[in-house]
């Protein structure tokens, strides 16, 4: 079996994901890296060496290099434009989540991939995280009955450093942190519930970071250049992005197409950093107490007064690799998909629905909490992608 030739587009914060595609002699190898910045290209060279080509634009890649697939690891606002180029060229394409920052762009990507019969894959790695896979297995086992409600709370303790010192803080380049961060959780809610959001409303605010006057253009740096885990409280943050117009706290209420009710809360100025999912069925409920290896999932299957102890506890597995082993498994699934096609645990339709829920949720927040109906993907498009893009 010859190695798949992989092109990497973007070598910034998520550039490290590419290492899982570089296993020369074992099925795949990186042959070209695209990054517009000299720093990005040099960082990639330090990882892959001189046997890999380094170019500054997607146009150069398409004109001068043959690849079997590409992985788009560029900033969120660049995903759609690059994907439309590579899909149009007939190259199987992995794009990081969120799929795009506008619903119309996700729909254009779906349409072009279907027209060209070019394989499209979106990197929702949380579907490969042990905590999520174990929650999903419990739901699918029927232990808690039919799912009726899902609540997710996301405490983003590093929000000031991660999302308010660069382009993530700008609506023009991020739309909302309901995409960069929320798309993960909305996708998980949809997966656990077995349905997609069709109506969403929300409230939110720029409660903390908008009041901080210490600002700096950090385009000459990267996140780990300024990150400081000792900064506390969040009001002590410095050198924030010159423009900040996304919310630092958001709350969504969602009605899914199968009747499940869901809520999502995201806060970027908490002291702790983790996700908590509560899934309520008509015969029990489950809740993760921590989201890393060794943490626990509590399962209630009998009636109790007060909080009580769970009826049983499941320990979350310890994965090997980034995000609890999710990153290598995600890339492995993509490489298998490039070779064979067929069904995958991640879903392109679900990726679009996560973006749509986040976009319309942000619109609701910015228009007084008015509910928005989310347009559906055309039936023939959904059938094509749900059928494995055959």
mmCIF file with all atom_site columns, N, CA and C in Angstrom, residues 268-334:
data_model
loop_
_atom_site.group_PDB
_atom_site.id
_atom_site.type_symbol
_atom_site.label_atom_id
_atom_site.label_alt_id
_atom_site.label_comp_id
_atom_site.label_asym_id
_atom_site.label_entity_id
_atom_site.label_seq_id
_atom_site.pdbx_PDB_ins_code
_atom_site.Cartn_x
_atom_site.Cartn_y
_atom_site.Cartn_z
_atom_site.occupancy
_atom_site.B_iso_or_equiv
_atom_site.pdbx_formal_charge
_atom_site.auth_seq_id
_atom_site.auth_comp_id
_atom_site.auth_asym_id
_atom_site.auth_atom_id
_atom_site.pdbx_PDB_model_num
ATOM 1   N N  . UNK A 1 268 ? -16.553 32.436 29.305 1.00 0.00 ? 268 UNK A N  1
ATOM 2   C CA . UNK A 1 268 ? -15.117 32.556 29.064 1.00 0.00 ? 268 UNK A CA 1
ATOM 3   C C  . UNK A 1 268 ? -14.354 33.238 30.201 1.00 0.00 ? 268 UNK A C  1
ATOM 4   N N  . UNK A 1 269 ? -14.973 33.363 31.370 1.00 0.00 ? 269 UNK A N  1
ATOM 5   C CA . UNK A 1 269 ? -14.238 33.971 32.479 1.00 0.00 ? 269 UNK A CA 1
ATOM 6   C C  . UNK A 1 269 ? -14.413 33.180 33.770 1.00 0.00 ? 269 UNK A C  1
ATOM 7   N N  . UNK A 1 270 ? -14.546 31.872 33.640 1.00 0.00 ? 270 UNK A N  1
ATOM 8   C CA . UNK A 1 270 ? -14.627 30.997 34.813 1.00 0.00 ? 270 UNK A CA 1
ATOM 9   C C  . UNK A 1 270 ? -13.223 30.636 35.295 1.00 0.00 ? 270 UNK A C  1
ATOM 10  N N  . UNK A 1 271 ? -13.076 30.241 36.565 1.00 0.00 ? 271 UNK A N  1
ATOM 11  C CA . UNK A 1 271 ? -11.768 29.798 37.044 1.00 0.00 ? 271 UNK A CA 1
ATOM 12  C C  . UNK A 1 271 ? -11.400 28.396 36.565 1.00 0.00 ? 271 UNK A C  1
ATOM 13  N N  . UNK A 1 272 ? -12.406 27.562 36.256 1.00 0.00 ? 272 UNK A N  1
ATOM 14  C CA . UNK A 1 272 ? -12.169 26.182 35.832 1.00 0.00 ? 272 UNK A CA 1
ATOM 15  C C  . UNK A 1 272 ? -12.410 26.043 34.332 1.00 0.00 ? 272 UNK A C  1
ATOM 16  N N  . UNK A 1 273 ? -11.875 24.961 33.740 1.00 0.00 ? 273 UNK A N  1
ATOM 17  C CA . UNK A 1 273 ? -11.959 24.747 32.300 1.00 0.00 ? 273 UNK A CA 1
ATOM 18  C C  . UNK A 1 273 ? -12.372 23.293 32.053 1.00 0.00 ? 273 UNK A C  1
ATOM 19  N N  . UNK A 1 274 ? -13.658 23.081 31.749 1.00 0.00 ? 274 UNK A N  1
ATOM 20  C CA . UNK A 1 274 ? -14.132 21.749 31.405 1.00 0.00 ? 274 UNK A CA 1
ATOM 21  C C  . UNK A 1 274 ? -15.564 21.843 30.899 1.00 0.00 ? 274 UNK A C  1
ATOM 22  N N  . UNK A 1 275 ? -16.064 20.700 30.413 1.00 0.00 ? 275 UNK A N  1
ATOM 23  C CA . UNK A 1 275 ? -17.433 20.615 29.906 1.00 0.00 ? 275 UNK A CA 1
ATOM 24  C C  . UNK A 1 275 ? -18.224 19.650 30.764 1.00 0.00 ? 275 UNK A C  1
ATOM 25  N N  . UNK A 1 276 ? -19.489 19.990 30.976 1.00 0.00 ? 276 UNK A N  1
ATOM 26  C CA . UNK A 1 276 ? -20.390 19.129 31.732 1.00 0.00 ? 276 UNK A CA 1
ATOM 27  C C  . UNK A 1 276 ? -21.646 18.889 30.905 1.00 0.00 ? 276 UNK A C  1
ATOM 28  N N  . UNK A 1 277 ? -21.904 17.621 30.601 1.00 0.00 ? 277 UNK A N  1
ATOM 29  C CA . UNK A 1 277 ? -23.120 17.238 29.878 1.00 0.00 ? 277 UNK A CA 1
ATOM 30  C C  . UNK A 1 277 ? -24.055 16.493 30.823 1.00 0.00 ? 277 UNK A C  1
ATOM 31  N N  . UNK A 1 278 ? -25.298 16.865 30.808 1.00 0.00 ? 278 UNK A N  1
ATOM 32  C CA . UNK A 1 278 ? -26.350 16.111 31.486 1.00 0.00 ? 278 UNK A CA 1
ATOM 33  C C  . UNK A 1 278 ? -27.346 15.652 30.427 1.00 0.00 ? 278 UNK A C  1
ATOM 34  N N  . UNK A 1 279 ? -27.557 14.336 30.374 1.00 0.00 ? 279 UNK A N  1
ATOM 35  C CA . UNK A 1 279 ? -28.511 13.765 29.422 1.00 0.00 ? 279 UNK A CA 1
ATOM 36  C C  . UNK A 1 279 ? -29.635 13.135 30.236 1.00 0.00 ? 279 UNK A C  1
ATOM 37  N N  . UNK A 1 280 ? -30.860 13.605 30.016 1.00 0.00 ? 280 UNK A N  1
ATOM 38  C CA . UNK A 1 280 ? -32.011 13.135 30.780 1.00 0.00 ? 280 UNK A CA 1
ATOM 39  C C  . UNK A 1 280 ? -32.926 12.331 29.864 1.00 0.00 ? 280 UNK A C  1
ATOM 40  N N  . UNK A 1 281 ? -33.130 11.072 30.235 1.00 0.00 ? 281 UNK A N  1
ATOM 41  C CA . UNK A 1 281 ? -34.076 10.232 29.525 1.00 0.00 ? 281 UNK A CA 1
ATOM 42  C C  . UNK A 1 281 ? -35.336 10.044 30.343 1.00 0.00 ? 281 UNK A C  1
ATOM 43  N N  . UNK A 1 282 ? -36.264 9.245  29.835 1.00 0.00 ? 282 UNK A N  1
ATOM 44  C CA . UNK A 1 282 ? -37.493 8.998  30.593 1.00 0.00 ? 282 UNK A CA 1
ATOM 45  C C  . UNK A 1 282 ? -37.362 7.782  31.514 1.00 0.00 ? 282 UNK A C  1
ATOM 46  N N  . UNK A 1 283 ? -36.105 7.280  31.665 1.00 0.00 ? 283 UNK A N  1
ATOM 47  C CA . UNK A 1 283 ? -35.856 6.190  32.612 1.00 0.00 ? 283 UNK A CA 1
ATOM 48  C C  . UNK A 1 283 ? -34.546 6.386  33.375 1.00 0.00 ? 283 UNK A C  1
ATOM 49  N N  . UNK A 1 284 ? -34.020 7.622  33.365 1.00 0.00 ? 284 UNK A N  1
ATOM 50  C CA . UNK A 1 284 ? -32.778 7.881  34.085 1.00 0.00 ? 284 UNK A CA 1
ATOM 51  C C  . UNK A 1 284 ? -32.041 9.065  33.506 1.00 0.00 ? 284 UNK A C  1
ATOM 52  N N  . UNK A 1 285 ? -30.883 9.342  34.089 1.00 0.00 ? 285 UNK A N  1
ATOM 53  C CA . UNK A 1 285 ? -30.055 10.417 33.554 1.00 0.00 ? 285 UNK A CA 1
ATOM 54  C C  . UNK A 1 285 ? -28.589 10.105 33.769 1.00 0.00 ? 285 UNK A C  1
ATOM 55  N N  . UNK A 1 286 ? -27.731 10.745 32.959 1.00 0.00 ? 286 UNK A N  1
ATOM 56  C CA . UNK A 1 286 ? -26.279 10.613 33.093 1.00 0.00 ? 286 UNK A CA 1
ATOM 57  C C  . UNK A 1 286 ? -25.660 11.995 33.091 1.00 0.00 ? 286 UNK A C  1
ATOM 58  N N  . UNK A 1 287 ? -24.493 12.083 33.722 1.00 0.00 ? 287 UNK A N  1
ATOM 59  C CA . UNK A 1 287 ? -23.781 13.366 33.816 1.00 0.00 ? 287 UNK A CA 1
ATOM 60  C C  . UNK A 1 287 ? -22.306 13.070 33.983 1.00 0.00 ? 287 UNK A C  1
ATOM 61  N N  . UNK A 1 288 ? -21.471 13.757 33.204 1.00 0.00 ? 288 UNK A N  1
ATOM 62  C CA . UNK A 1 288 ? -20.024 13.579 33.366 1.00 0.00 ? 288 UNK A CA 1
ATOM 63  C C  . UNK A 1 288 ? -19.494 14.553 34.412 1.00 0.00 ? 288 UNK A C  1
ATOM 64  N N  . UNK A 1 289 ? -18.704 14.020 35.339 1.00 0.00 ? 289 UNK A N  1
ATOM 65  C CA . UNK A 1 289 ? -18.061 14.816 36.387 1.00 0.00 ? 289 UNK A CA 1
ATOM 66  C C  . UNK A 1 289 ? -16.592 14.948 36.029 1.00 0.00 ? 289 UNK A C  1
ATOM 67  N N  . UNK A 1 290 ? -16.306 15.882 35.140 1.00 0.00 ? 290 UNK A N  1
ATOM 68  C CA . UNK A 1 290 ? -14.991 15.990 34.519 1.00 0.00 ? 290 UNK A CA 1
ATOM 69  C C  . UNK A 1 290 ? -15.049 15.381 33.141 1.00 0.00 ? 290 UNK A C  1
ATOM 70  N N  . UNK A 1 291 ? -14.103 15.770 32.268 1.00 0.00 ? 291 UNK A N  1
ATOM 71  C CA . UNK A 1 291 ? -14.153 15.263 30.895 1.00 0.00 ? 291 UNK A CA 1
ATOM 72  C C  . UNK A 1 291 ? -12.851 14.624 30.447 1.00 0.00 ? 291 UNK A C  1
ATOM 73  N N  . UNK A 1 292 ? -11.956 14.344 31.385 1.00 0.00 ? 292 UNK A N  1
ATOM 74  C CA . UNK A 1 292 ? -10.685 13.734 31.036 1.00 0.00 ? 292 UNK A CA 1
ATOM 75  C C  . UNK A 1 292 ? -10.571 12.301 31.509 1.00 0.00 ? 292 UNK A C  1
ATOM 76  N N  . UNK A 1 293 ? -9.504  11.641 31.097 1.00 0.00 ? 293 UNK A N  1
ATOM 77  C CA . UNK A 1 293 ? -9.277  10.275 31.513 1.00 0.00 ? 293 UNK A CA 1
ATOM 78  C C  . UNK A 1 293 ? -9.185  10.158 33.026 1.00 0.00 ? 293 UNK A C  1
ATOM 79  N N  . UNK A 1 294 ? -9.881  9.171  33.580 1.00 0.00 ? 294 UNK A N  1
ATOM 80  C CA . UNK A 1 294 ? -9.914  8.991  35.025 1.00 0.00 ? 294 UNK A CA 1
ATOM 81  C C  . UNK A 1 294 ? -11.052 9.704  35.713 1.00 0.00 ? 294 UNK A C  1
ATOM 82  N N  . UNK A 1 295 ? -11.689 10.674 35.047 1.00 0.00 ? 295 UNK A N  1
ATOM 83  C CA . UNK A 1 295 ? -12.883 11.309 35.598 1.00 0.00 ? 295 UNK A CA 1
ATOM 84  C C  . UNK A 1 295 ? -14.058 10.336 35.483 1.00 0.00 ? 295 UNK A C  1
ATOM 85  N N  . UNK A 1 296 ? -15.237 10.783 35.878 1.00 0.00 ? 296 UNK A N  1
ATOM 86  C CA . UNK A 1 296 ? -16.346 9.836  36.003 1.00 0.00 ? 296 UNK A CA 1
ATOM 87  C C  . UNK A 1 296 ? -17.606 10.299 35.269 1.00 0.00 ? 296 UNK A C  1
ATOM 88  N N  . UNK A 1 297 ? -18.381 9.300  34.860 1.00 0.00 ? 297 UNK A N  1
ATOM 89  C CA . UNK A 1 297 ? -19.745 9.511  34.382 1.00 0.00 ? 297 UNK A CA 1
ATOM 90  C C  . UNK A 1 297 ? -20.673 8.896  35.420 1.00 0.00 ? 297 UNK A C  1
ATOM 91  N N  . UNK A 1 298 ? -21.571 9.700  35.969 1.00 0.00 ? 298 UNK A N  1
ATOM 92  C CA . UNK A 1 298 ? -22.514 9.217  36.958 1.00 0.00 ? 298 UNK A CA 1
ATOM 93  C C  . UNK A 1 298 ? -23.825 8.841  36.266 1.00 0.00 ? 298 UNK A C  1
ATOM 94  N N  . UNK A 1 299 ? -24.400 7.735  36.710 1.00 0.00 ? 299 UNK A N  1
ATOM 95  C CA . UNK A 1 299 ? -25.604 7.184  36.092 1.00 0.00 ? 299 UNK A CA 1
ATOM 96  C C  . UNK A 1 299 ? -26.671 6.994  37.174 1.00 0.00 ? 299 UNK A C  1
ATOM 97  N N  . UNK A 1 300 ? -27.814 7.640  36.996 1.00 0.00 ? 300 UNK A N  1
ATOM 98  C CA . UNK A 1 300 ? -28.950 7.477  37.904 1.00 0.00 ? 300 UNK A CA 1
ATOM 99  C C  . UNK A 1 300 ? -30.045 6.708  37.179 1.00 0.00 ? 300 UNK A C  1
ATOM 100 N N  . UNK A 1 301 ? -30.504 5.588  37.778 1.00 0.00 ? 301 UNK A N  1
ATOM 101 C CA . UNK A 1 301 ? -31.537 4.759  37.164 1.00 0.00 ? 301 UNK A CA 1
ATOM 102 C C  . UNK A 1 301 ? -32.647 4.389  38.143 1.00 0.00 ? 301 UNK A C  1
ATOM 103 N N  . UNK A 1 302 ? -32.655 5.055  39.312 1.00 0.00 ? 302 UNK A N  1
ATOM 104 C CA . UNK A 1 302 ? -33.714 4.790  40.282 1.00 0.00 ? 302 UNK A CA 1
ATOM 105 C C  . UNK A 1 302 ? -34.092 6.097  40.966 1.00 0.00 ? 302 UNK A C  1
ATOM 106 N N  . UNK A 1 303 ? -35.271 6.135  41.554 1.00 0.00 ? 303 UNK A N  1
ATOM 107 C CA . UNK A 1 303 ? -35.785 7.348  42.165 1.00 0.00 ? 303 UNK A CA 1
ATOM 108 C C  . UNK A 1 303 ? -35.090 7.605  43.494 1.00 0.00 ? 303 UNK A C  1
ATOM 109 N N  . UNK A 1 304 ? -34.734 8.878  43.742 1.00 0.00 ? 304 UNK A N  1
ATOM 110 C CA . UNK A 1 304 ? -34.032 9.248  44.969 1.00 0.00 ? 304 UNK A CA 1
ATOM 111 C C  . UNK A 1 304 ? -34.557 10.577 45.472 1.00 0.00 ? 304 UNK A C  1
ATOM 112 N N  . UNK A 1 305 ? -34.397 10.822 46.780 1.00 0.00 ? 305 UNK A N  1
ATOM 113 C CA . UNK A 1 305 ? -34.677 12.124 47.339 1.00 0.00 ? 305 UNK A CA 1
ATOM 114 C C  . UNK A 1 305 ? -33.368 12.872 47.538 1.00 0.00 ? 305 UNK A C  1
ATOM 115 N N  . UNK A 1 306 ? -33.315 14.119 47.143 1.00 0.00 ? 306 UNK A N  1
ATOM 116 C CA . UNK A 1 306 ? -32.065 14.866 47.254 1.00 0.00 ? 306 UNK A CA 1
ATOM 117 C C  . UNK A 1 306 ? -31.072 14.416 46.199 1.00 0.00 ? 306 UNK A C  1
ATOM 118 N N  . UNK A 1 307 ? -29.868 14.965 46.240 1.00 0.00 ? 307 UNK A N  1
ATOM 119 C CA . UNK A 1 307 ? -28.896 14.622 45.202 1.00 0.00 ? 307 UNK A CA 1
ATOM 120 C C  . UNK A 1 307 ? -28.517 13.146 45.196 1.00 0.00 ? 307 UNK A C  1
ATOM 121 N N  . UNK A 1 308 ? -28.320 12.580 46.370 1.00 0.00 ? 308 UNK A N  1
ATOM 122 C CA . UNK A 1 308 ? -28.050 11.150 46.452 1.00 0.00 ? 308 UNK A CA 1
ATOM 123 C C  . UNK A 1 308 ? -26.796 10.731 45.713 1.00 0.00 ? 308 UNK A C  1
ATOM 124 N N  . UNK A 1 309 ? -26.451 9.481  45.846 1.00 0.00 ? 309 UNK A N  1
ATOM 125 C CA . UNK A 1 309 ? -25.340 8.900  45.116 1.00 0.00 ? 309 UNK A CA 1
ATOM 126 C C  . UNK A 1 309 ? -25.871 8.281  43.833 1.00 0.00 ? 309 UNK A C  1
ATOM 127 N N  . UNK A 1 310 ? -25.080 8.289  42.759 1.00 0.00 ? 310 UNK A N  1
ATOM 128 C CA . UNK A 1 310 ? -25.541 7.654  41.521 1.00 0.00 ? 310 UNK A CA 1
ATOM 129 C C  . UNK A 1 310 ? -25.690 6.142  41.722 1.00 0.00 ? 310 UNK A C  1
ATOM 130 N N  . UNK A 1 311 ? -26.501 5.539  40.892 1.00 0.00 ? 311 UNK A N  1
ATOM 131 C CA . UNK A 1 311 ? -26.669 4.084  40.956 1.00 0.00 ? 311 UNK A CA 1
ATOM 132 C C  . UNK A 1 311 ? -25.415 3.359  40.479 1.00 0.00 ? 311 UNK A C  1
ATOM 133 N N  . UNK A 1 312 ? -24.704 3.988  39.559 1.00 0.00 ? 312 UNK A N  1
ATOM 134 C CA . UNK A 1 312 ? -23.446 3.406  39.096 1.00 0.00 ? 312 UNK A CA 1
ATOM 135 C C  . UNK A 1 312 ? -22.561 4.509  38.551 1.00 0.00 ? 312 UNK A C  1
ATOM 136 N N  . UNK A 1 313 ? -21.286 4.176  38.443 1.00 0.00 ? 313 UNK A N  1
ATOM 137 C CA . UNK A 1 313 ? -20.277 5.121  37.972 1.00 0.00 ? 313 UNK A CA 1
ATOM 138 C C  . UNK A 1 313 ? -19.442 4.442  36.896 1.00 0.00 ? 313 UNK A C  1
ATOM 139 N N  . UNK A 1 314 ? -19.196 5.160  35.831 1.00 0.00 ? 314 UNK A N  1
ATOM 140 C CA . UNK A 1 314 ? -18.311 4.664  34.775 1.00 0.00 ? 314 UNK A CA 1
ATOM 141 C C  . UNK A 1 314 ? -17.103 5.591  34.695 1.00 0.00 ? 314 UNK A C  1
ATOM 142 N N  . UNK A 1 315 ? -15.910 5.019  34.778 1.00 0.00 ? 315 UNK A N  1
ATOM 143 C CA . UNK A 1 315 ? -14.686 5.806  34.720 1.00 0.00 ? 315 UNK A CA 1
ATOM 144 C C  . UNK A 1 315 ? -14.350 6.092  33.260 1.00 0.00 ? 315 UNK A C  1
ATOM 145 N N  . UNK A 1 316 ? -13.998 7.339  32.982 1.00 0.00 ? 316 UNK A N  1
ATOM 146 C CA . UNK A 1 316 ? -13.670 7.744  31.616 1.00 0.00 ? 316 UNK A CA 1
ATOM 147 C C  . UNK A 1 316 ? -12.295 7.183  31.235 1.00 0.00 ? 316 UNK A C  1
ATOM 148 N N  . UNK A 1 317 ? -12.223 6.575  30.073 1.00 0.00 ? 317 UNK A N  1
ATOM 149 C CA . UNK A 1 317 ? -10.982 5.966  29.598 1.00 0.00 ? 317 UNK A CA 1
ATOM 150 C C  . UNK A 1 317 ? -9.894  7.017  29.406 1.00 0.00 ? 317 UNK A C  1
ATOM 151 N N  . UNK A 1 318 ? -8.670  6.550  29.505 1.00 0.00 ? 318 UNK A N  1
ATOM 152 C CA . UNK A 1 318 ? -7.509  7.409  29.237 1.00 0.00 ? 318 UNK A CA 1
ATOM 153 C C  . UNK A 1 318 ? -7.013  7.118  27.819 1.00 0.00 ? 318 UNK A C  1
ATOM 154 N N  . UNK A 1 319 ? -7.211  8.058  26.926 1.00 0.00 ? 319 UNK A N  1
ATOM 155 C CA . UNK A 1 319 ? -6.758  7.871  25.548 1.00 0.00 ? 319 UNK A CA 1
ATOM 156 C C  . UNK A 1 319 ? -5.312  8.275  25.384 1.00 0.00 ? 319 UNK A C  1
ATOM 157 N N  . UNK A 1 320 ? -4.721  7.875  24.284 1.00 0.00 ? 320 UNK A N  1
ATOM 158 C CA . UNK A 1 320 ? -3.325  8.178  23.980 1.00 0.00 ? 320 UNK A CA 1
ATOM 159 C C  . UNK A 1 320 ? -3.275  9.163  22.825 1.00 0.00 ? 320 UNK A C  1
ATOM 160 N N  . UNK A 1 321 ? -2.830  10.389 23.110 1.00 0.00 ? 321 UNK A N  1
ATOM 161 C CA . UNK A 1 321 ? -2.766  11.407 22.071 1.00 0.00 ? 321 UNK A CA 1
ATOM 162 C C  . UNK A 1 321 ? -3.602  12.613 22.443 1.00 0.00 ? 321 UNK A C  1
ATOM 163 N N  . UNK A 1 322 ? -3.548  13.647 21.616 1.00 0.00 ? 322 UNK A N  1
ATOM 164 C CA . UNK A 1 322 ? -4.239  14.896 21.885 1.00 0.00 ? 322 UNK A CA 1
ATOM 165 C C  . UNK A 1 322 ? -5.724  14.726 22.069 1.00 0.00 ? 322 UNK A C  1
ATOM 166 N N  . UNK A 1 323 ? -6.300  15.521 22.990 1.00 0.00 ? 323 UNK A N  1
ATOM 167 C CA . UNK A 1 323 ? -7.731  15.474 23.303 1.00 0.00 ? 323 UNK A CA 1
ATOM 168 C C  . UNK A 1 323 ? -8.176  14.062 23.672 1.00 0.00 ? 323 UNK A C  1
ATOM 169 N N  . UNK A 1 324 ? -7.397  13.425 24.554 1.00 0.00 ? 324 UNK A N  1
ATOM 170 C CA . UNK A 1 324 ? -7.755  12.105 25.043 1.00 0.00 ? 324 UNK A CA 1
ATOM 171 C C  . UNK A 1 324 ? -7.713  11.028 23.970 1.00 0.00 ? 324 UNK A C  1
ATOM 172 N N  . UNK A 1 325 ? -6.827  11.189 22.993 1.00 0.00 ? 325 UNK A N  1
ATOM 173 C CA . UNK A 1 325 ? -6.736  10.230 21.901 1.00 0.00 ? 325 UNK A CA 1
ATOM 174 C C  . UNK A 1 325 ? -7.630  10.553 20.732 1.00 0.00 ? 325 UNK A C  1
ATOM 175 N N  . UNK A 1 326 ? -8.435  11.620 20.851 1.00 0.00 ? 326 UNK A N  1
ATOM 176 C CA . UNK A 1 326 ? -9.368  11.963 19.775 1.00 0.00 ? 326 UNK A CA 1
ATOM 177 C C  . UNK A 1 326 ? -8.637  12.388 18.508 1.00 0.00 ? 326 UNK A C  1
ATOM 178 N N  . UNK A 1 327 ? -7.557  13.152 18.638 1.00 0.00 ? 327 UNK A N  1
ATOM 179 C CA . UNK A 1 327 ? -6.879  13.675 17.452 1.00 0.00 ? 327 UNK A CA 1
ATOM 180 C C  . UNK A 1 327 ? -6.320  12.574 16.555 1.00 0.00 ? 327 UNK A C  1
ATOM 181 N N  . UNK A 1 328 ? -5.520  11.634 17.069 1.00 0.00 ? 328 UNK A N  1
ATOM 182 C CA . UNK A 1 328 ? -5.033  10.580 16.174 1.00 0.00 ? 328 UNK A CA 1
ATOM 183 C C  . UNK A 1 328 ? -6.155  9.724  15.595 1.00 0.00 ? 328 UNK A C  1
ATOM 184 N N  . UNK A 1 329 ? -7.190  9.469  16.376 1.00 0.00 ? 329 UNK A N  1
ATOM 185 C CA . UNK A 1 329 ? -8.305  8.667  15.862 1.00 0.00 ? 329 UNK A CA 1
ATOM 186 C C  . UNK A 1 329 ? -9.079  9.411  14.782 1.00 0.00 ? 329 UNK A C  1
ATOM 187 N N  . UNK A 1 330 ? -9.217  10.725 14.955 1.00 0.00 ? 330 UNK A N  1
ATOM 188 C CA . UNK A 1 330 ? -9.891  11.544 13.946 1.00 0.00 ? 330 UNK A CA 1
ATOM 189 C C  . UNK A 1 330 ? -9.139  11.502 12.627 1.00 0.00 ? 330 UNK A C  1
ATOM 190 N N  . UNK A 1 331 ? -7.824  11.723 12.681 1.00 0.00 ? 331 UNK A N  1
ATOM 191 C CA . UNK A 1 331 ? -7.029  11.721 11.456 1.00 0.00 ? 331 UNK A CA 1
ATOM 192 C C  . UNK A 1 331 ? -7.019  10.329 10.833 1.00 0.00 ? 331 UNK A C  1
ATOM 193 N N  . UNK A 1 332 ? -6.938  9.300  11.670 1.00 0.00 ? 332 UNK A N  1
ATOM 194 C CA . UNK A 1 332 ? -7.000  7.941  11.150 1.00 0.00 ? 332 UNK A CA 1
ATOM 195 C C  . UNK A 1 332 ? -8.297  7.668  10.409 1.00 0.00 ? 332 UNK A C  1
ATOM 196 N N  . UNK A 1 333 ? -9.411  8.174  10.945 1.00 0.00 ? 333 UNK A N  1
ATOM 197 C CA . UNK A 1 333 ? -10.697 8.002  10.274 1.00 0.00 ? 333 UNK A CA 1
ATOM 198 C C  . UNK A 1 333 ? -10.711 8.727  8.939  1.00 0.00 ? 333 UNK A C  1
ATOM 199 N N  . UNK A 1 334 ? -10.150 9.936  8.895  1.00 0.00 ? 334 UNK A N  1
ATOM 200 C CA . UNK A 1 334 ? -10.092 10.681 7.637  1.00 0.00 ? 334 UNK A CA 1
ATOM 201 C C  . UNK A 1 334 ? -9.274  9.933  6.593  1.00 0.00 ? 334 UNK A C  1
#
